[in-house]
Coordinates of C-alpha atoms and ligand atoms in Angstrom, one line a residue:
M299 CA 32.3 27.2 56.8
N300 CA 30.4 24.8 54.6
H301 CA 26.9 23.3 54.2
F302 CA 27.6 19.6 54.9
E303 CA 26.2 19.0 58.3
L304 CA 24.4 16.3 60.3
R305 CA 20.6 16.5 60.1
D306 CA 18.7 13.9 62.2
G307 CA 21.9 11.9 62.6
E308 CA 22.6 11.8 58.8
L309 CA 25.1 13.9 56.8
A310 CA 23.2 16.2 54.5
C311 CA 24.2 18.7 51.9
E312 CA 22.1 21.8 52.6
A313 CA 18.6 20.3 53.1
V314 CA 19.3 17.2 51.1
P315 CA 20.3 14.0 53.0
L316 CA 23.3 12.4 51.2
V317 CA 21.5 9.1 51.4
R318 CA 18.8 10.4 49.1
I319 CA 21.4 11.3 46.5
A320 CA 23.2 7.9 46.8
E321 CA 19.9 6.1 46.3
A322 CA 18.9 8.3 43.3
V323 CA 22.2 8.5 41.5
G324 CA 24.3 5.7 42.8
T325 CA 27.8 5.9 44.1
P326 CA 30.5 7.0 43.8
V327 CA 29.2 10.5 43.1
Y328 CA 30.4 14.1 43.7
V329 CA 28.0 16.3 45.5
Y330 CA 28.4 20.1 45.5
S331 CA 26.7 22.7 47.7
T332 CA 25.5 25.9 45.9
A333 CA 25.3 27.8 49.2
T334 CA 28.9 26.9 50.1
L335 CA 30.2 28.0 46.6
E336 CA 28.3 31.2 47.0
R337 CA 29.5 31.8 50.5
H338 CA 33.2 31.1 49.6
F339 CA 33.0 33.4 46.6
T340 CA 31.4 36.3 48.5
V341 CA 33.8 36.0 51.5
F342 CA 36.8 36.2 49.1
R343 CA 35.2 39.0 47.1
D344 CA 34.4 41.0 50.2
A345 CA 37.9 40.5 51.6
V346 CA 39.7 41.8 48.5
R347 CA 37.0 44.4 47.5
G348 CA 38.9 47.5 48.7
L349 CA 42.2 46.5 47.1
G350 CA 43.5 48.3 44.0
R351 CA 41.2 50.2 41.7
P352 CA 38.6 49.8 40.4
E353 CA 37.1 46.6 42.1
P354 CA 39.4 43.6 41.6
L355 CA 38.6 40.9 39.0
I356 CA 38.1 37.6 40.7
A357 CA 38.8 35.1 38.0
Y358 CA 37.8 31.8 39.5
A359 CA 40.4 29.1 38.5
V360 CA 38.2 26.9 36.3
K361 CA 40.7 24.0 36.6
A362 CA 39.7 23.5 40.3
N363 CA 36.1 22.5 39.3
S364 CA 34.9 23.1 35.8
N365 CA 31.4 21.7 36.0
L366 CA 29.2 24.1 34.0
S367 CA 26.7 24.4 36.8
V368 CA 29.4 25.3 39.2
L369 CA 30.7 27.9 36.8
K370 CA 27.2 29.3 36.3
V371 CA 26.7 29.7 40.1
L372 CA 29.9 31.6 40.4
G373 CA 29.5 33.6 37.1
D374 CA 26.1 34.7 38.3
L375 CA 27.8 36.2 41.4
G376 CA 30.1 38.2 39.2
A377 CA 33.1 35.8 39.0
G378 CA 35.4 35.9 36.0
A379 CA 37.4 32.9 35.0
D380 CA 41.0 31.9 34.9
T381 CA 41.4 29.4 32.1
V382 CA 44.3 27.3 30.8
S383 CA 42.9 25.8 27.6
E384 CA 40.4 26.4 24.8
G385 CA 38.2 23.8 26.5
E386 CA 38.1 25.9 29.7
I387 CA 37.5 29.1 27.8
R388 CA 34.6 27.4 26.0
R389 CA 33.2 26.2 29.4
A390 CA 33.4 29.6 30.9
I391 CA 31.6 31.3 28.0
A392 CA 29.0 28.5 27.9
A393 CA 28.3 29.2 31.6
G394 CA 27.6 32.8 30.7
I395 CA 30.9 34.4 31.9
A396 CA 31.6 37.4 29.8
P397 CA 34.9 37.1 27.8
E398 CA 36.0 40.5 29.3
R399 CA 36.2 38.7 32.6
I400 CA 38.2 35.7 31.3
I401 CA 42.0 35.4 31.7
F402 CA 43.9 32.8 29.6
S403 CA 46.8 31.4 31.4
G404 CA 49.0 28.3 30.9
V405 CA 52.5 27.4 30.0
G406 CA 52.1 25.9 26.5
K407 CA 49.1 27.6 24.7
L408 CA 48.6 26.3 21.2
E409 CA 48.2 28.6 18.3
H410 CA 44.6 27.5 17.7
E411 CA 43.8 28.2 21.4
I412 CA 45.4 31.7 21.2
E413 CA 43.4 32.3 18.0
F414 CA 40.2 31.2 19.8
A415 CA 41.0 33.4 22.8
L416 CA 41.6 36.4 20.6
K417 CA 38.5 35.9 18.6
S418 CA 36.4 35.4 21.7
G419 CA 37.7 38.7 23.1
V420 CA 39.1 37.4 26.4
S421 CA 40.3 40.1 28.8
E422 CA 44.0 39.1 28.9
I423 CA 46.4 36.4 27.8
N424 CA 49.0 35.7 30.5
I425 CA 52.2 35.1 28.6
E426 CA 54.6 32.6 30.1
S427 CA 57.8 32.9 28.0
E428 CA 59.4 34.8 25.1
P429 CA 58.6 32.1 22.5
E430 CA 55.0 32.4 23.6
L431 CA 55.1 36.1 23.4
D432 CA 56.2 35.8 19.7
L433 CA 53.5 33.3 19.0
V434 CA 50.8 35.5 20.5
A435 CA 52.1 38.5 18.6
R436 CA 52.2 36.6 15.3
T437 CA 48.7 35.2 15.8
A438 CA 47.3 38.7 16.6
E439 CA 49.0 40.0 13.4
R440 CA 47.6 37.3 11.3
L441 CA 44.1 38.0 12.7
G442 CA 44.6 41.7 12.2
T443 CA 44.0 42.4 15.9
R444 CA 45.9 43.5 18.9
A445 CA 46.3 41.1 21.8
T446 CA 45.9 42.3 25.4
V447 CA 48.5 40.5 27.4
A448 CA 50.1 40.4 30.8
L449 CA 53.5 38.9 31.4
R450 CA 53.5 36.1 34.0
I451 CA 56.6 36.5 36.0
N452 CA 58.4 33.8 38.0
P453 CA 59.2 35.6 41.3
D454 CA 61.3 32.8 42.7
V455 CA 59.2 32.3 45.8
S456 CA 58.7 28.9 47.4
A457 CA 55.1 28.2 48.3
G458 CA 52.4 25.5 48.2
A459 CA 51.7 22.3 50.0
N460 CA 54.2 20.2 48.1
D461 CA 56.7 20.3 45.2
K462 CA 54.1 19.1 42.7
I463 CA 51.9 22.1 43.2
S464 CA 54.6 24.7 43.9
T465 CA 54.9 27.0 40.8
G466 CA 56.8 30.1 41.7
K467 CA 60.3 28.8 42.2
A468 CA 63.0 29.7 39.7
S469 CA 63.4 26.0 38.8
S470 CA 59.7 25.5 37.9
K471 CA 58.5 25.7 34.3
F472 CA 56.2 28.7 34.9
G473 CA 56.7 32.3 33.9
I474 CA 59.4 34.7 32.7
A475 CA 62.4 34.9 35.0
M476 CA 62.4 38.0 37.2
V477 CA 65.8 39.0 35.9
E478 CA 64.5 39.1 32.4
A479 CA 61.1 40.7 33.2
E480 CA 62.0 44.3 32.4
R481 CA 63.7 43.5 29.1
V482 CA 60.8 41.3 27.9
Y483 CA 58.2 43.8 29.1
A484 CA 59.9 46.6 27.2
R485 CA 60.1 44.3 24.1
A486 CA 56.5 43.4 24.3
S487 CA 55.4 47.0 24.8
N488 CA 57.1 47.9 21.6
N489 CA 55.2 45.3 19.6
A490 CA 52.4 46.8 17.6
H491 CA 50.3 43.7 17.8
L492 CA 50.3 43.6 21.6
R493 CA 48.8 45.8 24.3
V494 CA 50.7 45.0 27.4
A495 CA 48.3 45.5 30.3
G496 CA 50.6 44.4 33.2
V497 CA 52.1 41.5 35.0
A498 CA 50.9 38.3 36.6
C499 CA 52.2 35.6 39.0
H500 CA 51.0 32.5 40.7
I501 CA 53.3 30.8 43.2
G502 CA 51.6 27.6 44.2
S503 CA 48.5 26.0 45.7
Q504 CA 47.3 25.1 49.2
I505 CA 49.5 27.9 50.5
G506 CA 49.4 27.9 54.3
D507 CA 51.7 30.8 55.2
L508 CA 51.4 34.5 54.5
A509 CA 55.1 35.0 54.4
S510 CA 55.3 33.6 50.8
I511 CA 52.3 35.7 49.8
E512 CA 54.0 38.8 51.2
E513 CA 57.3 38.0 49.5
E514 CA 55.5 37.5 46.2
A515 CA 53.6 40.8 46.6
V516 CA 56.8 42.7 47.6
K517 CA 58.7 41.4 44.6
M518 CA 55.8 42.1 42.2
R519 CA 55.3 45.6 43.6
G520 CA 59.1 46.3 43.1
L521 CA 58.8 45.1 39.5
V522 CA 55.8 47.3 38.8
E523 CA 57.7 50.3 40.2
R524 CA 60.8 49.6 38.2
L525 CA 58.8 49.2 35.0
R526 CA 56.9 52.4 35.6
G527 CA 60.3 54.1 36.4
E528 CA 61.4 53.2 32.9
G529 CA 58.3 54.9 31.5
L530 CA 56.4 51.7 30.8
I531 CA 52.7 51.5 31.3
V532 CA 51.6 48.9 33.9
E533 CA 47.9 48.9 34.6
R534 CA 47.2 45.5 35.9
L535 CA 48.6 43.1 38.5
D536 CA 47.3 39.5 38.6
L537 CA 48.2 37.9 41.9
G538 CA 47.1 34.4 40.9
G539 CA 45.4 31.9 43.3
G540 CA 46.8 29.5 45.8
L541 CA 45.2 30.3 49.1
G542 CA 45.0 27.1 51.2
V543 CA 41.9 25.6 52.8
P544 CA 41.4 23.6 56.0
Y545 CA 41.4 19.9 55.2
F546 CA 40.2 19.0 58.7
N547 CA 42.6 18.3 61.5
Q548 CA 45.4 19.9 59.4
P549 CA 46.8 23.3 60.4
E550 CA 44.3 25.9 59.4
P551 CA 45.7 28.2 56.7
P552 CA 45.1 31.9 56.7
G553 CA 41.7 33.0 55.4
P554 CA 40.9 35.6 52.7
D555 CA 40.7 38.4 55.4
R556 CA 44.3 37.9 56.5
Y557 CA 45.4 37.4 53.0
A558 CA 43.8 40.7 51.9
A559 CA 45.3 42.5 54.9
V560 CA 48.8 41.6 53.9
L561 CA 48.2 42.7 50.3
A562 CA 46.6 45.9 51.5
R563 CA 49.7 46.7 53.4
V564 CA 52.3 45.7 50.8
L565 CA 50.4 47.2 47.8
D566 CA 49.3 50.4 49.6
G567 CA 49.3 53.4 47.2
L568 CA 50.4 51.4 44.1
D569 CA 47.4 52.5 42.1
I570 CA 46.8 49.4 40.0
S571 CA 44.0 47.2 38.9
L572 CA 44.2 43.8 40.6
S573 CA 43.0 40.4 39.6
F574 CA 42.9 37.1 41.6
E575 CA 42.6 33.5 40.4
P576 CA 41.3 31.6 43.4
G577 CA 40.3 28.0 42.8
R578 CA 40.6 25.7 45.8
V579 CA 39.5 28.2 48.4
I580 CA 36.2 28.6 46.5
A581 CA 35.5 25.0 45.6
A582 CA 37.3 22.5 47.8
N583 CA 35.0 22.6 50.9
A584 CA 31.9 23.0 48.7
G585 CA 32.1 19.4 47.6
V586 CA 32.3 15.8 48.8
L587 CA 32.8 12.5 47.1
L588 CA 30.1 10.1 48.3
S589 CA 31.0 6.4 48.3
R590 CA 29.6 3.1 49.6
V591 CA 31.5 0.5 51.5
T592 CA 31.7 -2.7 49.4
H593 CA 33.5 -4.9 52.0
V594 CA 35.2 -4.8 55.3
N595 CA 38.1 -7.2 54.9
I596 CA 39.8 -8.2 58.1
R597 CA 43.1 -10.0 57.8
P598 CA 44.4 -12.6 60.3
D599 CA 46.9 -10.0 61.7
G600 CA 44.0 -7.7 62.5
R601 CA 44.5 -5.2 59.7
R602 CA 41.2 -3.9 58.4
F603 CA 40.6 -2.9 54.8
L604 CA 37.7 -0.7 54.2
V605 CA 37.0 -1.5 50.5
L606 CA 35.0 1.3 48.9
D607 CA 33.3 1.7 45.5
A608 CA 35.3 4.9 44.9
A609 CA 38.8 4.6 43.7
M610 CA 41.9 6.5 42.8
N611 CA 40.4 7.2 39.3
D612 CA 37.6 9.2 41.0
L613 CA 39.8 11.1 43.5
I614 CA 43.5 11.0 42.7
R615 CA 44.7 13.4 45.3
P616 CA 45.7 10.9 48.0
A617 CA 47.6 8.7 45.5
M618 CA 49.2 11.6 43.7
Y619 CA 50.1 14.0 46.5
E620 CA 49.5 11.9 49.6
A621 CA 46.7 14.4 50.3
F622 CA 44.6 14.1 53.4
H623 CA 40.8 14.0 53.0
D624 CA 38.6 13.6 56.1
I625 CA 36.4 10.6 55.6
R626 CA 33.1 10.8 57.4
P627 CA 30.4 8.1 57.8
V628 CA 27.1 9.5 56.4
R629 CA 25.2 8.0 59.3
A630 CA 26.5 9.5 62.5
P631 CA 28.0 6.8 64.8
A632 CA 26.7 6.2 68.2
A633 CA 28.3 8.6 70.7
D634 CA 30.1 5.7 72.5
A635 CA 31.3 4.0 69.3
A636 CA 34.9 3.0 69.6
L637 CA 37.1 4.2 66.7
E638 CA 39.1 1.5 64.8
P639 CA 41.9 1.9 62.4
Y640 CA 41.1 1.2 58.8
D641 CA 43.1 1.1 55.6
V642 CA 40.7 2.8 53.2
V643 CA 41.1 1.5 49.7
G644 CA 39.4 1.4 46.3
P645 CA 38.9 -1.5 43.9
V646 CA 41.5 -0.5 41.4
C647 CA 44.3 -3.0 40.8
E648 CA 47.2 -1.2 42.3
T649 CA 48.4 -0.6 45.9
G650 CA 48.4 3.1 45.1
D651 CA 44.7 3.0 45.2
T652 CA 44.8 3.7 48.9
F653 CA 42.9 6.7 50.3
A654 CA 44.2 6.5 53.8
R655 CA 46.2 4.1 56.1
D656 CA 45.3 3.4 59.7
R657 CA 42.5 6.0 59.6
S658 CA 40.5 6.0 62.8
L659 CA 36.8 5.5 62.0
P660 CA 33.8 4.3 63.8
P661 CA 32.7 0.7 63.0
L662 CA 31.5 0.4 59.4
A663 CA 29.9 -2.4 57.4
A664 CA 29.2 -3.3 53.8
G665 CA 26.6 -1.0 52.4
D666 CA 27.4 2.0 54.7
L667 CA 28.0 5.4 53.0
V668 CA 31.0 7.5 53.6
A669 CA 31.9 11.0 52.4
F670 CA 35.3 12.3 51.4
M671 CA 35.2 15.9 52.6
S672 CA 36.9 18.9 50.9
A673 CA 36.7 17.1 47.5
G674 CA 35.0 19.9 45.5
A675 CA 38.4 21.1 44.1
Y676 CA 40.7 19.0 42.0
G677 CA 38.4 16.0 42.5
A678 CA 36.0 15.3 39.6
V679 CA 38.2 17.4 37.2
M680 CA 41.1 15.0 37.7
A681 CA 39.0 11.8 37.4
S682 CA 39.6 9.3 34.7
E683 CA 38.1 6.0 33.4
Y684 CA 41.1 4.0 34.6
N685 CA 40.2 0.3 34.9
S686 CA 37.2 1.1 32.6
R687 CA 35.2 2.6 35.4
P688 CA 32.6 5.0 34.1
L689 CA 33.5 8.7 34.8
V690 CA 32.2 9.6 38.2
P691 CA 29.0 11.7 38.1
E692 CA 28.4 15.1 39.7
V693 CA 25.3 16.5 41.6
L694 CA 24.6 20.0 42.6
V695 CA 22.4 20.8 45.6
H696 CA 20.4 24.0 46.1
G697 CA 18.4 24.1 49.3
D698 CA 16.1 21.1 49.3
Q699 CA 16.7 20.4 45.6
F700 CA 19.4 18.5 43.8
A701 CA 20.2 17.9 40.1
V702 CA 22.6 15.6 38.3
V703 CA 24.9 18.1 36.6
R704 CA 27.0 15.4 34.9
P705 CA 25.5 12.0 34.6
R706 CA 27.4 8.8 35.0
P707 CA 28.0 7.5 31.4
T708 CA 26.5 4.2 30.6
Y709 CA 28.7 1.3 29.6
D710 CA 27.3 1.6 26.1
Q711 CA 28.3 5.3 25.9
M712 CA 31.7 4.4 27.2
L713 CA 32.3 1.8 24.5
A714 CA 30.7 3.9 21.8
A715 CA 33.4 6.5 22.2
E716 CA 35.9 4.1 20.7
P717 CA 35.3 3.2 17.1
L718 CA 37.2 0.1 16.0
A719 CA 40.0 0.7 13.5
P720 CA 38.4 0.1 10.1
W721 CA 40.8 -2.8 9.2
L722 CA 39.8 -4.8 12.3
Ligands
LIG902 N1 46.1 30.3 38.7 C1 47.0 29.5 38.1 C2 47.8 30.1 37.0 C3 47.2 28.2 38.5 O1 48.1 27.4 38.0 C4 46.4 27.7 39.6 C5 46.5 26.3 40.1 C6 45.4 28.6 40.1 C7 45.3 29.9 39.7 C8 44.5 28.1 41.2 O2 45.2 27.8 42.4 P1 44.3 27.4 43.7 O3 43.7 28.7 44.2 O4 43.3 26.4 43.4 O5 45.3 26.9 44.7 N2 45.8 19.4 41.5 C9 46.4 20.0 42.6 C10 46.4 21.6 42.5 C11 47.1 22.1 41.3 C12 47.0 23.6 41.2 C13 47.4 24.1 39.8 N3 47.3 25.5 39.6 C14 45.8 19.5 43.9 O6 44.9 18.7 43.8 O7 46.2 19.9 45.0

């Protein structure tokens, strides 16, 4: 459920018509709903609440949408943060998320980032490999501290919507191989500069079937039991993120309730403290990308191009993953409007700048507004200035109010970011 609905024939975010935002801020612009963010977080939290002991840590995956206001909304509800860079840790702290609720993940953490994480007092560094284990231990020793870590294990489970976002297969770059897990865990546990809290995994994103979740949980439970059988202490199990979301007329993935039910069954009696790293399931359907039609270009062969002012640099998912985003006209079409196929494209100079081919839409004309739905996760965070287009702005709605939570840079600001080489 989300809070983008028609009001008096116009698409609105909560009580704010999207037309008003387009007029005030210009397009393209991302628009987020506070109520949807809050709802998604509380639904997830309530679903997993009874699992493990004490209450699970829900470390929102900052990479999905790292806008400071979004982080503040979630942090105020008790969310922690799953971070993958010093920048993300800084964002989470700036949004008021306590370091004790921050997890530092990622495959190639740099020494200065590890140092920053240790000095900030993050809850746990999820270690992805033996070389990284040594780097974290050396950094902790240098700082005269002890690093709390978990070992990210690669459980060799295939999951996720496509190969680019599947992370749990043995061939992917992530985590320590299951066959080495016990040896590395024992080695880490013997290191005076490390406190090994437990194990972690994350098998992919936009996961649509519970079978892979179950396989992951079964394998991780087995590992926890083997480690404990060897006398090692395993207090925490981080199950990562990955739960899929409905991207309109796509098969509906299982929701947090069914996800939690599988975990409750598989992990029953394990006596462990759990953490989760949901990103997409919290943010995707809490945001839209609002764009205006620049032209409708009809070719002699009848092909219609809907040329928008948003482009692949603003929303890369269709170009990068062939991802489907529902595209809705902001003004509801007449009930008897016939649908027509459009190729929906942006102005960037490559054919890859195509959001959809042969998409059935009601008649649209230059100046009309459209909304890309489910764009709150992996939308603005993956935007760029390609073609020297100013970075797309972001707006947060709360009831009948809205605020620009990242302004569109001016052209002067864009150019000022690049000092000329002194010899030029
Ligand atoms: N934890 C870790 C360690 C991750 O790598 C990720 C996502 C998450 C949690 C959150 O996963 P989620 O709950 O959002 O599925 N850009 C791609 C998605 C990449 C996901 C990367 N890792 C897309 O637009 O589909």
